[in-house]
Amino acid sequence: MRKPIIGVLPLVDSGRDSLWMLPGYFNGIIAAGGVPVMLPLTSDREILSQLADTYDGFLFTGGQDVSPALYGEDILPECGEISQPLDEMESILLTDLIRRDKPILGICRGIQFINAALGGTLYQDIPSQKPSETEHHQSPPYDVPIHNVTVSEGTPLYALLKQSEIRVNSYHHQAVKKLSPKLLPMAYSEDGLVEGVYMPDKKYIMAVQWHPELSYLSDNNSMLIFRSFIEAC
């Protein structure tokens, strides 16, 4: 049986003028039955259209902060490094993938970018804009769960995990602020941040704020997320 081929958005190292990949993204896909391929960094619409047509699903990875220009805000001093080429590439690709109804899984920056690109906004920096006692930026080891997440009943994530509360790892300083009108929430952190979203009128567009690519070996819930994505593909 043919394994689905998954296009994985590249990680960008602007200082070294290079693209790279965390093995967890690839290995999580492989463990779930897929074949991962890292995409080139490009805004060429013809190339992106061919990739969207060719591959069976797409993983929107973590990485740099999403540019506040995408959701109409000025950049704050606390906002981190931005990759304009990645923002531009993902904007073009996401639009095409939604039109084609291709399966999408977003992780960390992935949930942030998808929300912002579809009309939502972000906290540019949680500590300065929404401080709380919940730890969202943990120290190593990164596969250890650090806070609770409440999963909403009636959502795809609840149907998948069959749990109303789970423990997750966490490594981010930006987060969903205003939710896109095209998305519905699936999960919330202890301090009320949106931790999971889905697009209800599409086959499979789901995104989480935590890092299943770092915990799929030790956490069955993370493995279930990868498997559900590959099955949709």
PDB file of C-alpha atoms in Angstrom:
ATOM      1  CA  MET A   1       0.000   0.000   0.000  1.00  0.00           C
ATOM      2  CA  ARG A   2       1.385   3.403  -1.018  1.00  0.00           C
ATOM      3  CA  LYS A   3       2.479   5.575   1.875  1.00  0.00           C
ATOM      4  CA  PRO A   4       1.249   9.191   1.743  1.00  0.00           C
ATOM      5  CA  ILE A   5       3.938  11.770   0.963  1.00  0.00           C
ATOM      6  CA  ILE A   6       3.963  14.747   3.322  1.00  0.00           C
ATOM      7  CA  GLY A   7       5.403  18.134   2.411  1.00  0.00           C
ATOM      8  CA  VAL A   8       7.103  19.589   5.492  1.00  0.00           C
ATOM      9  CA  LEU A   9       7.646  23.347   5.663  1.00  0.00           C
ATOM     10  CA  PRO A  10      11.352  24.116   6.101  1.00  0.00           C
ATOM     11  CA  LEU A  11      12.986  25.585   9.166  1.00  0.00           C
ATOM     12  CA  VAL A  12      14.940  28.721   8.249  1.00  0.00           C
ATOM     13  CA  ASP A  13      18.334  29.758   9.645  1.00  0.00           C
ATOM     14  CA  SER A  14      18.782  33.270   8.290  1.00  0.00           C
ATOM     15  CA  GLY A  15      22.130  33.731  10.061  1.00  0.00           C
ATOM     16  CA  ARG A  16      23.635  30.803   8.186  1.00  0.00           C
ATOM     17  CA  ASP A  17      21.560  31.356   5.050  1.00  0.00           C
ATOM     18  CA  SER A  18      20.361  27.771   5.265  1.00  0.00           C
ATOM     19  CA  LEU A  19      17.341  25.516   5.643  1.00  0.00           C
ATOM     20  CA  TRP A  20      17.199  22.718   8.208  1.00  0.00           C
ATOM     21  CA  MET A  21      14.891  20.222   9.875  1.00  0.00           C
ATOM     22  CA  LEU A  22      14.242  18.836  13.360  1.00  0.00           C
ATOM     23  CA  PRO A  23      14.236  15.035  13.107  1.00  0.00           C
ATOM     24  CA  GLY A  24      11.073  14.757  15.204  1.00  0.00           C
ATOM     25  CA  TYR A  25       8.911  16.171  12.400  1.00  0.00           C
ATOM     26  CA  PHE A  26      10.227  13.593   9.953  1.00  0.00           C
ATOM     27  CA  ASN A  27      10.376  10.700  12.402  1.00  0.00           C
ATOM     28  CA  GLY A  28       6.888  11.344  13.740  1.00  0.00           C
ATOM     29  CA  ILE A  29       5.522  11.216  10.189  1.00  0.00           C
ATOM     30  CA  ILE A  30       7.492   8.056   9.414  1.00  0.00           C
ATOM     31  CA  ALA A  31       6.333   6.358  12.634  1.00  0.00           C
ATOM     32  CA  ALA A  32       2.743   7.172  11.689  1.00  0.00           C
ATOM     33  CA  GLY A  33       3.128   5.645   8.220  1.00  0.00           C
ATOM     34  CA  GLY A  34       3.993   8.609   6.014  1.00  0.00           C
ATOM     35  CA  VAL A  35       6.947   9.717   3.897  1.00  0.00           C
ATOM     36  CA  PRO A  36       8.236  13.221   4.805  1.00  0.00           C
ATOM     37  CA  VAL A  37       9.872  15.554   2.298  1.00  0.00           C
ATOM     38  CA  MET A  38      11.189  19.006   3.213  1.00  0.00           C
ATOM     39  CA  LEU A  39       9.926  21.740   0.901  1.00  0.00           C
ATOM     40  CA  PRO A  40      12.114  24.408  -0.680  1.00  0.00           C
ATOM     41  CA  LEU A  41      11.820  27.979   0.582  1.00  0.00           C
ATOM     42  CA  THR A  42      10.116  29.732  -2.320  1.00  0.00           C
ATOM     43  CA  SER A  43       7.284  32.098  -3.142  1.00  0.00           C
ATOM     44  CA  ASP A  44       7.138  30.935  -6.765  1.00  0.00           C
ATOM     45  CA  ARG A  45       3.433  30.295  -7.264  1.00  0.00           C
ATOM     46  CA  GLU A  46       3.986  27.776 -10.047  1.00  0.00           C
ATOM     47  CA  ILE A  47       6.327  25.689  -7.912  1.00  0.00           C
ATOM     48  CA  LEU A  48       4.043  25.873  -4.867  1.00  0.00           C
ATOM     49  CA  SER A  49       1.029  24.928  -6.970  1.00  0.00           C
ATOM     50  CA  GLN A  50       2.852  21.870  -8.292  1.00  0.00           C
ATOM     51  CA  LEU A  51       3.873  20.871  -4.768  1.00  0.00           C
ATOM     52  CA  ALA A  52       0.300  21.323  -3.530  1.00  0.00           C
ATOM     53  CA  ASP A  53      -0.944  19.132  -6.346  1.00  0.00           C
ATOM     54  CA  THR A  54       1.733  16.453  -5.915  1.00  0.00           C
ATOM     55  CA  TYR A  55       1.920  15.787  -2.175  1.00  0.00           C
ATOM     56  CA  ASP A  56      -0.808  14.192  -0.072  1.00  0.00           C
ATOM     57  CA  GLY A  57      -0.598  16.396   3.022  1.00  0.00           C
ATOM     58  CA  PHE A  58       1.389  19.249   4.547  1.00  0.00           C
ATOM     59  CA  LEU A  59       2.945  19.895   7.945  1.00  0.00           C
ATOM     60  CA  PHE A  60       3.301  23.544   8.983  1.00  0.00           C
ATOM     61  CA  THR A  61       6.216  23.510  11.420  1.00  0.00           C
ATOM     62  CA  GLY A  62       7.547  25.735  14.193  1.00  0.00           C
ATOM     63  CA  GLY A  63      10.115  28.440  13.593  1.00  0.00           C
ATOM     64  CA  GLN A  64      10.400  32.223  13.598  1.00  0.00           C
ATOM     65  CA  ASP A  65       7.701  34.545  14.902  1.00  0.00           C
ATOM     66  CA  VAL A  66       4.850  35.339  12.538  1.00  0.00           C
ATOM     67  CA  SER A  67       5.082  38.912  11.250  1.00  0.00           C
ATOM     68  CA  PRO A  68       2.519  41.212  12.929  1.00  0.00           C
ATOM     69  CA  ALA A  69       2.024  42.817   9.507  1.00  0.00           C
ATOM     70  CA  LEU A  70       0.081  39.675   8.588  1.00  0.00           C
ATOM     71  CA  TYR A  71      -2.621  40.635  11.091  1.00  0.00           C
ATOM     72  CA  GLY A  72      -2.352  44.411  10.799  1.00  0.00           C
ATOM     73  CA  GLU A  73      -0.301  45.286  13.884  1.00  0.00           C
ATOM     74  CA  ASP A  74       2.932  47.159  14.436  1.00  0.00           C
ATOM     75  CA  ILE A  75       5.830  45.065  15.658  1.00  0.00           C
ATOM     76  CA  LEU A  76       6.512  45.231  19.394  1.00  0.00           C
ATOM     77  CA  PRO A  77      10.048  45.226  20.858  1.00  0.00           C
ATOM     78  CA  GLU A  78       9.334  41.826  22.432  1.00  0.00           C
ATOM     79  CA  CYS A  79       8.528  40.215  19.081  1.00  0.00           C
ATOM     80  CA  GLY A  80      11.288  37.872  17.969  1.00  0.00           C
ATOM     81  CA  GLU A  81      12.982  37.204  14.650  1.00  0.00           C
ATOM     82  CA  ILE A  82      10.705  37.198  11.600  1.00  0.00           C
ATOM     83  CA  SER A  83      11.219  35.376   8.304  1.00  0.00           C
ATOM     84  CA  GLN A  84       9.469  37.346   5.575  1.00  0.00           C
ATOM     85  CA  PRO A  85      10.250  34.700   2.917  1.00  0.00           C
ATOM     86  CA  LEU A  86       8.642  31.988   5.078  1.00  0.00           C
ATOM     87  CA  ASP A  87       5.572  34.132   5.799  1.00  0.00           C
ATOM     88  CA  GLU A  88       5.161  34.804   2.093  1.00  0.00           C
ATOM     89  CA  MET A  89       5.622  31.160   1.103  1.00  0.00           C
ATOM     90  CA  GLU A  90       3.185  29.873   3.698  1.00  0.00           C
ATOM     91  CA  SER A  91       0.568  32.496   2.771  1.00  0.00           C
ATOM     92  CA  ILE A  92       0.559  31.390  -0.870  1.00  0.00           C
ATOM     93  CA  LEU A  93       0.704  27.694  -0.046  1.00  0.00           C
ATOM     94  CA  LEU A  94      -1.994  27.757   2.642  1.00  0.00           C
ATOM     95  CA  THR A  95      -4.473  29.455   0.323  1.00  0.00           C
ATOM     96  CA  ASP A  96      -3.852  26.840  -2.375  1.00  0.00           C
ATOM     97  CA  LEU A  97      -4.070  23.913   0.046  1.00  0.00           C
ATOM     98  CA  ILE A  98      -7.377  25.110   1.493  1.00  0.00           C
ATOM     99  CA  ARG A  99      -8.779  25.473  -2.010  1.00  0.00           C
ATOM    100  CA  ARG A 100      -7.689  21.920  -2.821  1.00  0.00           C
ATOM    101  CA  ASP A 101      -8.897  20.610   0.580  1.00  0.00           C
ATOM    102  CA  LYS A 102      -5.517  19.002   1.282  1.00  0.00           C
ATOM    103  CA  PRO A 103      -4.876  17.724   4.838  1.00  0.00           C
ATOM    104  CA  ILE A 104      -2.841  20.137   6.991  1.00  0.00           C
ATOM    105  CA  LEU A 105      -1.307  19.698  10.437  1.00  0.00           C
ATOM    106  CA  GLY A 106       0.071  22.792  12.149  1.00  0.00           C
ATOM    107  CA  ILE A 107       2.472  22.696  15.102  1.00  0.00           C
ATOM    108  CA  CYS A 108       3.483  25.696  17.284  1.00  0.00           C
ATOM    109  CA  ARG A 109       4.205  28.446  14.713  1.00  0.00           C
ATOM    110  CA  GLY A 110       1.877  26.391  12.503  1.00  0.00           C
ATOM    111  CA  ILE A 111      -1.208  27.152  14.612  1.00  0.00           C
ATOM    112  CA  GLN A 112      -0.128  30.774  14.951  1.00  0.00           C
ATOM    113  CA  PHE A 113       0.443  31.276  11.243  1.00  0.00           C
ATOM    114  CA  ILE A 114      -2.758  29.536  10.156  1.00  0.00           C
ATOM    115  CA  ASN A 115      -4.789  31.636  12.585  1.00  0.00           C
ATOM    116  CA  ALA A 116      -3.162  34.904  11.496  1.00  0.00           C
ATOM    117  CA  ALA A 117      -3.392  34.103   7.775  1.00  0.00           C
ATOM    118  CA  LEU A 118      -7.108  33.377   8.128  1.00  0.00           C
ATOM    119  CA  GLY A 119      -7.994  36.645   9.838  1.00  0.00           C
ATOM    120  CA  GLY A 120      -7.045  36.088  13.473  1.00  0.00           C
ATOM    121  CA  THR A 121      -4.460  37.886  15.599  1.00  0.00           C
ATOM    122  CA  LEU A 122      -1.615  36.831  17.910  1.00  0.00           C
ATOM    123  CA  TYR A 123      -0.057  37.768  21.188  1.00  0.00           C
ATOM    124  CA  GLN A 124       3.367  38.875  19.966  1.00  0.00           C
ATOM    125  CA  ASP A 125       4.832  38.020  23.367  1.00  0.00           C
ATOM    126  CA  ILE A 126       2.946  36.149  26.086  1.00  0.00           C
ATOM    127  CA  PRO A 127       5.064  37.280  29.080  1.00  0.00           C
ATOM    128  CA  SER A 128       4.537  40.985  28.332  1.00  0.00           C
ATOM    129  CA  GLN A 129       0.996  40.866  26.892  1.00  0.00           C
ATOM    130  CA  LYS A 130      -0.699  38.030  28.806  1.00  0.00           C
ATOM    131  CA  PRO A 131       1.451  37.076  31.797  1.00  0.00           C
ATOM    132  CA  SER A 132       0.408  34.074  33.875  1.00  0.00           C
ATOM    133  CA  GLU A 133       1.806  31.363  36.106  1.00  0.00           C
ATOM    134  CA  THR A 134       1.461  28.743  33.340  1.00  0.00           C
ATOM    135  CA  GLU A 135       4.844  27.781  31.881  1.00  0.00           C
ATOM    136  CA  HIS A 136       4.712  28.111  28.074  1.00  0.00           C
ATOM    137  CA  HIS A 137       8.469  28.173  27.412  1.00  0.00           C
ATOM    138  CA  GLN A 138       9.953  25.168  29.154  1.00  0.00           C
ATOM    139  CA  SER A 139      13.585  24.129  29.621  1.00  0.00           C
ATOM    140  CA  PRO A 140      14.957  20.780  28.374  1.00  0.00           C
ATOM    141  CA  PRO A 141      14.053  17.971  28.191  1.00  0.00           C
ATOM    142  CA  TYR A 142      11.370  19.086  25.756  1.00  0.00           C
ATOM    143  CA  ASP A 143       9.372  15.857  25.684  1.00  0.00           C
ATOM    144  CA  VAL A 144       8.277  16.261  29.324  1.00  0.00           C
ATOM    145  CA  PRO A 145       4.717  17.595  29.797  1.00  0.00           C
ATOM    146  CA  ILE A 146       4.711  20.965  31.554  1.00  0.00           C
ATOM    147  CA  HIS A 147       1.066  22.081  31.806  1.00  0.00           C
ATOM    148  CA  ASN A 148      -2.524  20.895  31.398  1.00  0.00           C
ATOM    149  CA  VAL A 149      -4.752  21.429  28.382  1.00  0.00           C
ATOM    150  CA  THR A 150      -8.535  21.109  28.420  1.00  0.00           C
ATOM    151  CA  VAL A 151      -9.927  19.444  25.288  1.00  0.00           C
ATOM    152  CA  SER A 152     -13.409  20.557  24.230  1.00  0.00           C
ATOM    153  CA  GLU A 153     -16.017  17.864  23.714  1.00  0.00           C
ATOM    154  CA  GLY A 154     -17.490  17.612  20.221  1.00  0.00           C
ATOM    155  CA  THR A 155     -14.210  18.523  18.539  1.00  0.00           C
ATOM    156  CA  PRO A 156     -11.996  16.322  16.334  1.00  0.00           C
ATOM    157  CA  LEU A 157      -9.290  16.349  19.011  1.00  0.00           C
ATOM    158  CA  TYR A 158     -11.692  15.042  21.658  1.00  0.00           C
ATOM    159  CA  ALA A 159     -12.938  12.359  19.266  1.00  0.00           C
ATOM    160  CA  LEU A 160      -9.331  11.340  18.661  1.00  0.00           C
ATOM    161  CA  LEU A 161      -7.944  11.403  22.214  1.00  0.00           C
ATOM    162  CA  LYS A 162     -11.183  10.653  24.117  1.00  0.00           C
ATOM    163  CA  GLN A 163      -9.933  12.778  27.023  1.00  0.00           C
ATOM    164  CA  SER A 164     -11.135  16.107  28.369  1.00  0.00           C
ATOM    165  CA  GLU A 165      -7.795  16.959  29.955  1.00  0.00           C
ATOM    166  CA  ILE A 166      -4.259  16.136  28.847  1.00  0.00           C
ATOM    167  CA  ARG A 167      -0.705  17.116  29.759  1.00  0.00           C
ATOM    168  CA  VAL A 168       1.475  18.714  27.081  1.00  0.00           C
ATOM    169  CA  ASN A 169       4.968  20.045  26.538  1.00  0.00           C
ATOM    170  CA  SER A 170       5.293  23.716  25.619  1.00  0.00           C
ATOM    171  CA  TYR A 171       7.899  25.933  23.958  1.00  0.00           C
ATOM    172  CA  HIS A 172       6.554  29.205  22.570  1.00  0.00           C
ATOM    173  CA  HIS A 173       6.233  32.899  23.406  1.00  0.00           C
ATOM    174  CA  GLN A 174       3.542  33.822  20.848  1.00  0.00           C
ATOM    175  CA  ALA A 175      -0.024  32.498  20.822  1.00  0.00           C
ATOM    176  CA  VAL A 176      -3.505  32.902  19.377  1.00  0.00           C
ATOM    177  CA  LYS A 177      -5.115  36.116  20.597  1.00  0.00           C
ATOM    178  CA  LYS A 178      -8.242  36.675  18.491  1.00  0.00           C
ATOM    179  CA  LEU A 179      -9.347  33.440  16.833  1.00  0.00           C
ATOM    180  CA  SER A 180      -9.904  33.434  13.074  1.00  0.00           C
ATOM    181  CA  PRO A 181     -13.617  33.354  12.131  1.00  0.00           C
ATOM    182  CA  LYS A 182     -12.780  30.412   9.849  1.00  0.00           C
ATOM    183  CA  LEU A 183     -11.463  28.265  12.717  1.00  0.00           C
ATOM    184  CA  LEU A 184     -12.981  26.668  15.801  1.00  0.00           C
ATOM    185  CA  PRO A 185     -11.128  26.052  19.073  1.00  0.00           C
ATOM    186  CA  MET A 186     -10.423  22.505  20.263  1.00  0.00           C
ATOM    187  CA  ALA A 187      -8.305  23.003  23.380  1.00  0.00           C
ATOM    188  CA  TYR A 188      -7.293  25.599  25.969  1.00  0.00           C
ATOM    189  CA  SER A 189      -4.380  25.945  28.359  1.00  0.00           C
ATOM    190  CA  GLU A 190      -4.838  26.505  32.091  1.00  0.00           C
ATOM    191  CA  ASP A 191      -4.591  30.276  31.626  1.00  0.00           C
ATOM    192  CA  GLY A 192      -7.103  30.397  28.772  1.00  0.00           C
ATOM    193  CA  LEU A 193      -4.890  30.440  25.694  1.00  0.00           C
ATOM    194  CA  VAL A 194      -6.164  28.583  22.628  1.00  0.00           C
ATOM    195  CA  GLU A 195      -4.019  25.453  22.271  1.00  0.00           C
ATOM    196  CA  GLY A 196      -5.785  23.654  19.421  1.00  0.00           C
ATOM    197  CA  VAL A 197      -7.904  24.661  16.408  1.00  0.00           C
ATOM    198  CA  TYR A 198      -9.569  23.081  13.399  1.00  0.00           C
ATOM    199  CA  MET A 199     -11.332  24.223  10.220  1.00  0.00           C
ATOM    200  CA  PRO A 200     -14.800  22.658  10.368  1.00  0.00           C
ATOM    201  CA  ASP A 201     -15.681  22.661   6.669  1.00  0.00           C
ATOM    202  CA  LYS A 202     -12.493  20.917   5.504  1.00  0.00           C
ATOM    203  CA  LYS A 203     -11.378  17.288   5.496  1.00  0.00           C
ATOM    204  CA  TYR A 204      -8.466  17.757   7.885  1.00  0.00           C
ATOM    205  CA  ILE A 205      -7.038  21.105   8.917  1.00  0.00           C
ATOM    206  CA  MET A 206      -5.915  20.838  12.520  1.00  0.00           C
ATOM    207  CA  ALA A 207      -3.246  22.645  14.528  1.00  0.00           C
ATOM    208  CA  VAL A 208      -1.872  22.469  18.063  1.00  0.00           C
ATOM    209  CA  GLN A 209       0.295  24.821  20.083  1.00  0.00           C
ATOM    210  CA  TRP A 210       2.374  22.134  21.796  1.00  0.00           C
ATOM    211  CA  HIS A 211       5.056  19.892  20.272  1.00  0.00           C
ATOM    212  CA  PRO A 212       4.042  16.318  19.384  1.00  0.00           C
ATOM    213  CA  GLU A 213       7.192  16.037  17.256  1.00  0.00           C
ATOM    214  CA  LEU A 214       9.219  16.172  20.485  1.00  0.00           C
ATOM    215  CA  SER A 215       7.019  13.831  22.513  1.00  0.00           C
ATOM    216  CA  TYR A 216       5.541  11.233  20.131  1.00  0.00           C
ATOM    217  CA  LEU A 217       7.883   8.523  21.463  1.00  0.00           C
ATOM    218  CA  SER A 218       6.853   9.020  25.086  1.00  0.00           C
ATOM    219  CA  ASP A 219       3.288  10.345  24.749  1.00  0.00           C
ATOM    220  CA  ASN A 220       0.561   8.308  23.083  1.00  0.00           C
ATOM    221  CA  ASN A 221      -1.602  11.402  22.500  1.00  0.00           C
ATOM    222  CA  SER A 222       1.166  12.908  20.369  1.00  0.00           C
ATOM    223  CA  MET A 223       1.439   9.708  18.349  1.00  0.00           C
ATOM    224  CA  LEU A 224      -2.334   9.668  17.849  1.00  0.00           C
ATOM    225  CA  ILE A 225      -2.165  13.169  16.373  1.00  0.00           C
ATOM    226  CA  PHE A 226       0.460  12.104  13.839  1.00  0.00           C
ATOM    227  CA  ARG A 227      -1.514   8.967  12.967  1.00  0.00           C
ATOM    228  CA  SER A 228      -4.767  10.853  12.449  1.00  0.00           C
ATOM    229  CA  PHE A 229      -2.952  13.255  10.123  1.00  0.00           C
ATOM    230  CA  ILE A 230      -1.393  10.475   8.060  1.00  0.00           C
ATOM    231  CA  GLU A 231      -4.695   8.596   7.882  1.00  0.00           C
ATOM    232  CA  ALA A 232      -6.357  11.746   6.521  1.00  0.00           C
ATOM    233  CA  CYS A 233      -3.607  11.990   3.917  1.00  0.00           C
TER     234      CYS A 233
END
